[in-house]
Coordinates of C-alpha atoms in Angstrom, one line a residue:
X1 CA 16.8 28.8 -4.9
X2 CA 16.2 26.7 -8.2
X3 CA 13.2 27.4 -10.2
X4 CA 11.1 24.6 -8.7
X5 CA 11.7 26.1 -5.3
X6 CA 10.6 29.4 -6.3
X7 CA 7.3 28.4 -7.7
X8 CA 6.7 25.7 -4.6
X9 CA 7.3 29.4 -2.7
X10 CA 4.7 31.5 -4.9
X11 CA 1.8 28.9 -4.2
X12 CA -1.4 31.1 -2.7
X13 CA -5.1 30.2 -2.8
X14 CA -7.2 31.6 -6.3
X15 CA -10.6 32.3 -5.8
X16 CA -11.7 34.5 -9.0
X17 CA -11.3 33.1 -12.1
X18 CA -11.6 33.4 -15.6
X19 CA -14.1 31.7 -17.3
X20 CA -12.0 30.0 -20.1
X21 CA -11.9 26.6 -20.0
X22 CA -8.9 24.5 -19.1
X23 CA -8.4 22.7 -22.1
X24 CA -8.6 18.6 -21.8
X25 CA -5.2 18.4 -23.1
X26 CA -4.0 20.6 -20.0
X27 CA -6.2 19.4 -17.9
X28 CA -5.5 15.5 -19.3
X29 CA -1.6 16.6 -18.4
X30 CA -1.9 17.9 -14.6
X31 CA -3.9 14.9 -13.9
X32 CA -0.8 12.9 -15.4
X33 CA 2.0 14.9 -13.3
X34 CA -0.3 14.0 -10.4
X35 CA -0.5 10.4 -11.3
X36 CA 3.6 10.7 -10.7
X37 CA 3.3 11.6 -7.2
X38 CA 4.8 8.4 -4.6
X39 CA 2.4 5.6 -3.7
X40 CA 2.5 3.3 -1.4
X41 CA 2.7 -0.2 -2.6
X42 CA 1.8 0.9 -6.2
X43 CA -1.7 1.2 -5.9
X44 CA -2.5 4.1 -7.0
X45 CA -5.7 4.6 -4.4
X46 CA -7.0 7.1 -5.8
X47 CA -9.5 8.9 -8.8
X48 CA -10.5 11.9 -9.9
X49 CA -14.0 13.3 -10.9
X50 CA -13.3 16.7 -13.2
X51 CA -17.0 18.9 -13.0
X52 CA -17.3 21.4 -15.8
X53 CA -21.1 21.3 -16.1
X54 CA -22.4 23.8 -15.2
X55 CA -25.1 22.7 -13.6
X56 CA -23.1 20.0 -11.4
X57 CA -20.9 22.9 -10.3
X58 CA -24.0 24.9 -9.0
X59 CA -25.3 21.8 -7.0
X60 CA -21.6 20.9 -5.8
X61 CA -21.2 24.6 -4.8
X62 CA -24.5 24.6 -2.3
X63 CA -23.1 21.4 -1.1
X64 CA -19.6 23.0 0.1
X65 CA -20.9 25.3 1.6
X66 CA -22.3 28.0 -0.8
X67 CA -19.0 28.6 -2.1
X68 CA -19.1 30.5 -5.2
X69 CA -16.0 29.7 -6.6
X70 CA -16.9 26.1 -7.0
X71 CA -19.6 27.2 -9.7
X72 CA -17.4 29.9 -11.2
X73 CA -13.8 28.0 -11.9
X74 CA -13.7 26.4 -15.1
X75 CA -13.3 23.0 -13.6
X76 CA -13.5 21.2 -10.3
X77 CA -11.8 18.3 -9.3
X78 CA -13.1 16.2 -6.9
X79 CA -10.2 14.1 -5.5
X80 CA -11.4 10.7 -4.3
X81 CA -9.7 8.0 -2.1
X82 CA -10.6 4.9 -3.9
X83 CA -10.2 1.3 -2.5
X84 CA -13.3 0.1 -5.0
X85 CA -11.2 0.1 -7.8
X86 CA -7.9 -1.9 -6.8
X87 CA -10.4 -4.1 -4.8
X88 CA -12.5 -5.0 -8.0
X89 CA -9.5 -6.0 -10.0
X90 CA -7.8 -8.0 -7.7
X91 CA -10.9 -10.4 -7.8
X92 CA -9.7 -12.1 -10.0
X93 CA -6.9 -13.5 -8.1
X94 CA -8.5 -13.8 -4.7
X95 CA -9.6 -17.2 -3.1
X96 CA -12.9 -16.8 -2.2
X97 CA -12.3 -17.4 1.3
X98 CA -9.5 -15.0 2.0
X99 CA -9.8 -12.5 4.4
X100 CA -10.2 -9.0 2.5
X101 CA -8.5 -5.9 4.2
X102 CA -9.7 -3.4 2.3
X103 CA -11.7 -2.1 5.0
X104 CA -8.8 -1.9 7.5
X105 CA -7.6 1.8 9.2
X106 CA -4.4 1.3 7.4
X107 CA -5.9 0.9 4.0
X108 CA -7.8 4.0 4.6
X109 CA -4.7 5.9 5.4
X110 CA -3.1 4.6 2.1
X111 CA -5.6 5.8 0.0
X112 CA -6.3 9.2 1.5
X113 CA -2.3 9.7 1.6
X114 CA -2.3 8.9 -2.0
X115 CA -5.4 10.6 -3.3
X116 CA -3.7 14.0 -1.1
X117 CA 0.2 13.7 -2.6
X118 CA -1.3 12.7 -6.6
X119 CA -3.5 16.0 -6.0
X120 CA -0.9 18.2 -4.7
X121 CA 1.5 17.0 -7.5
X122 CA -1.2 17.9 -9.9
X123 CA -1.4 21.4 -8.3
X124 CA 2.4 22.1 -8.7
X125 CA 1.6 21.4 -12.3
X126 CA -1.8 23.0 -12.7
X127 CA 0.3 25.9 -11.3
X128 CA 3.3 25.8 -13.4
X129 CA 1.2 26.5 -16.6
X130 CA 0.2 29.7 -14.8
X131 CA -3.5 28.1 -13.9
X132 CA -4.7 29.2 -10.1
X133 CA -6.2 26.2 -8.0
X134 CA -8.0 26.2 -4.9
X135 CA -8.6 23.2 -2.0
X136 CA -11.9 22.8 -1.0
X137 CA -12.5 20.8 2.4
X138 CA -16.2 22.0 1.8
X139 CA -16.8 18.9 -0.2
X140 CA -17.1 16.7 3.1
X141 CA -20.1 19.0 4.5
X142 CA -23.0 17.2 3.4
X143 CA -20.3 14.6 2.0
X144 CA -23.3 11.6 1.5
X145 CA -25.1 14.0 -1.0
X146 CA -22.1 14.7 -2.9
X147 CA -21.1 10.9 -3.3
X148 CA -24.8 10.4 -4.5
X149 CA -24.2 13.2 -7.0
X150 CA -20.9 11.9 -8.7
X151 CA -22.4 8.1 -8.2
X152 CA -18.9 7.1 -6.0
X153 CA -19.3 3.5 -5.3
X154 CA -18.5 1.8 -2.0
X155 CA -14.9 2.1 -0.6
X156 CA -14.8 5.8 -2.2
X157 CA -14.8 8.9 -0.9
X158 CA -14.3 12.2 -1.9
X159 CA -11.5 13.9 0.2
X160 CA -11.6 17.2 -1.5
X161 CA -11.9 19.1 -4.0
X162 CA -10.0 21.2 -6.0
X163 CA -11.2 24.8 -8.9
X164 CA -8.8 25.2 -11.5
X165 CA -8.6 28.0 -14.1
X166 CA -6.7 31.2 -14.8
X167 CA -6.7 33.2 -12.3
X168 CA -8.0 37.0 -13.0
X169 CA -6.5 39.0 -10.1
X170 CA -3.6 38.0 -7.7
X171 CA -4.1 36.5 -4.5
X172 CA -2.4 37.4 -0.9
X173 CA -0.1 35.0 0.1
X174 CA -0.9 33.5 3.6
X175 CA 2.3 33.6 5.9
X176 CA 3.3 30.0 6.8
X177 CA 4.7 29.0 10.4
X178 CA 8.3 29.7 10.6
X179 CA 10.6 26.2 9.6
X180 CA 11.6 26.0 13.3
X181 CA 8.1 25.4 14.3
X182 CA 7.5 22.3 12.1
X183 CA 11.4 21.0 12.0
X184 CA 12.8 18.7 14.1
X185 CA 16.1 17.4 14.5
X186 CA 16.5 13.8 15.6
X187 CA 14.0 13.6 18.4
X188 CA 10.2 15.7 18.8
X189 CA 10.9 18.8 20.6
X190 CA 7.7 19.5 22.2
X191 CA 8.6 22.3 24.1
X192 CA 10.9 23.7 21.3
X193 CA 7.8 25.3 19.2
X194 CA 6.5 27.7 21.2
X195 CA 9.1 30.5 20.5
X196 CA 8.2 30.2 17.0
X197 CA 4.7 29.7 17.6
X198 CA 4.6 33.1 19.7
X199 CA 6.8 34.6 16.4
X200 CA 3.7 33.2 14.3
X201 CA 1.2 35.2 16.4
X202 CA 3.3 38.2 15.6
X203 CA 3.1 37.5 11.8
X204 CA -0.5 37.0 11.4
X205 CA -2.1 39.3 13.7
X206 CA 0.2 42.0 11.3
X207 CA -1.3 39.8 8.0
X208 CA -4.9 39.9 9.2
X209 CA -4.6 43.7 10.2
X210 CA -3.8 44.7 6.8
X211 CA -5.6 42.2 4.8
X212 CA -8.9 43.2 6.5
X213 CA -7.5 47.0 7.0
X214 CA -7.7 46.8 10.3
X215 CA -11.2 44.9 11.2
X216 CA -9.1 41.3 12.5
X217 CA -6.1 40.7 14.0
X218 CA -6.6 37.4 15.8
X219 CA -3.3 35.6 16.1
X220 CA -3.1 32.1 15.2
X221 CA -3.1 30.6 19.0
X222 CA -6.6 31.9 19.4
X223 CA -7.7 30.9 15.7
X224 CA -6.4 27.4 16.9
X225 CA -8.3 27.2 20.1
X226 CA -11.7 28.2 17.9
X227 CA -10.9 25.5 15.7
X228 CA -9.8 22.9 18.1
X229 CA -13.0 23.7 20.1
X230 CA -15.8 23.9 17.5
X231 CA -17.7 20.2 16.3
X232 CA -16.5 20.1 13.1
X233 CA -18.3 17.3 10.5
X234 CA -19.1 15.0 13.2
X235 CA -20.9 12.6 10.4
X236 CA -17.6 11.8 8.7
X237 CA -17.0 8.7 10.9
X238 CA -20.5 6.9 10.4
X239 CA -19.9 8.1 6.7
X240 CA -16.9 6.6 6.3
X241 CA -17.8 3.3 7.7
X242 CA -21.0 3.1 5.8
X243 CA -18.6 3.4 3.1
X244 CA -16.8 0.3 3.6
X245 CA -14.0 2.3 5.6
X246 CA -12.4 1.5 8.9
X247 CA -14.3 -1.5 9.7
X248 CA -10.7 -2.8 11.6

């Protein structure tokens, strides 16, 4: 295992942090490893918003969810999808009667793939330094607040967000479904998964018993059919497409 391997393997969600700041020259440099990531067609659909007041912080915070760790990490990055931006310079060379697809589904799916591989590149990095970082899905809760807050214009939105700072206590390491679960080999195996899947259940009911000593051991087939089952941020759709988004 080469030394990128092994820290792609150490990767685990931080949640405490210390309160020193990520300096802008780090912080200037993980944004600039994520910038590296593939994109498709070069355009780079994507911007971040770094929040270090900390008054923002508070406010973003509430708006995930009352998640403390938003206020308390030195700085959050909000990682938008952003169509506004390659729209608005491309003006220049588009007729004025030319059909615009900025709004298609496809487009959409460019720039949220983008905005997700720059900000997992920037992760690998943040990480490498020996910073901690944590996803935040939170951020699409009350998602039209939040895009208020950071003024996104139209054809933005934020996907997630992301706390970054030194971490003050180590984190478990979630166990990951076994590589037979999720690989392939020339054709979809449908059927193929669900030894693995039934290993998996194994696995985490024995990570959940110790984590919480004992108070959960729900395996992950049951977790899946909670989540599967629960209305989960119904708005996003009308959101998106007051947005500009998925119009066709």
């Amino acid at each position: 295992m080469n030394e990128v391997v092994a820290q792609l393997m150490q990767h685990r969600s931080v949640r405490s942090f210390d309160p020193t700041p990520v300096p802008e020259t780090d912080l200037r440099e993980i944004v600039a490893a994520g910038q590296m990531a593939s994109t498709s067609s070069n355009v780079q659909a994507y911007s971040v918003v770094a929040v270090t007041d900390p008054a923002l912080k508070r406010e973003l915070s509430v708006l995930t969810g009352n998640q403390a760790y938003v206020e308390t990490c030195p700085v959050f990055l909000v990682w938008c999808a952003d169509l506004n931006r390659p729209s608005r310079a491309a003006n220049t060379y588009i007729e004025s009667d030319a059909d615009v697809y900025a709004d298609s589904a496809e487009s959409f799916i460019v720039a949220t793939v983008d905005a997700a591989l720059a900000a997992q590149n920037a992760a690998i990095a943040a990480e490498s330094m020996g910073y901690g970082i944590c996803y935040i899905g939170g951020i699409r809760n009350r998602i039209e607040e939040v895009s208020t807050l950071l003024g996104l214009p139209s054809l933005a939105y934020p996907v997630f967000g992301m706390c970054v700072g030194l971490p003050v206590q180590p984190s478990g390491q979630r166990p990951r479904l076994p590589v037979e679960a999720v690989l392939h080999w020339n054709r979809y195996d449908a059927d193929g998964v669900f030894g693995p899947v039934a290993e998996y259940d194994e696995t985490m009911t024995r990570y959940l018993r110790m984590r919480t000593e004992g108070r959960k051991s729900t395996p992950w087939t049951k977790i899946m059919a909670e989540w599967l089952t629960r209305p989960n941020r119904l708005h996003m759709l009308d959101y998106l497409k007051n947005r500009g988004f998925l119009k066709r």
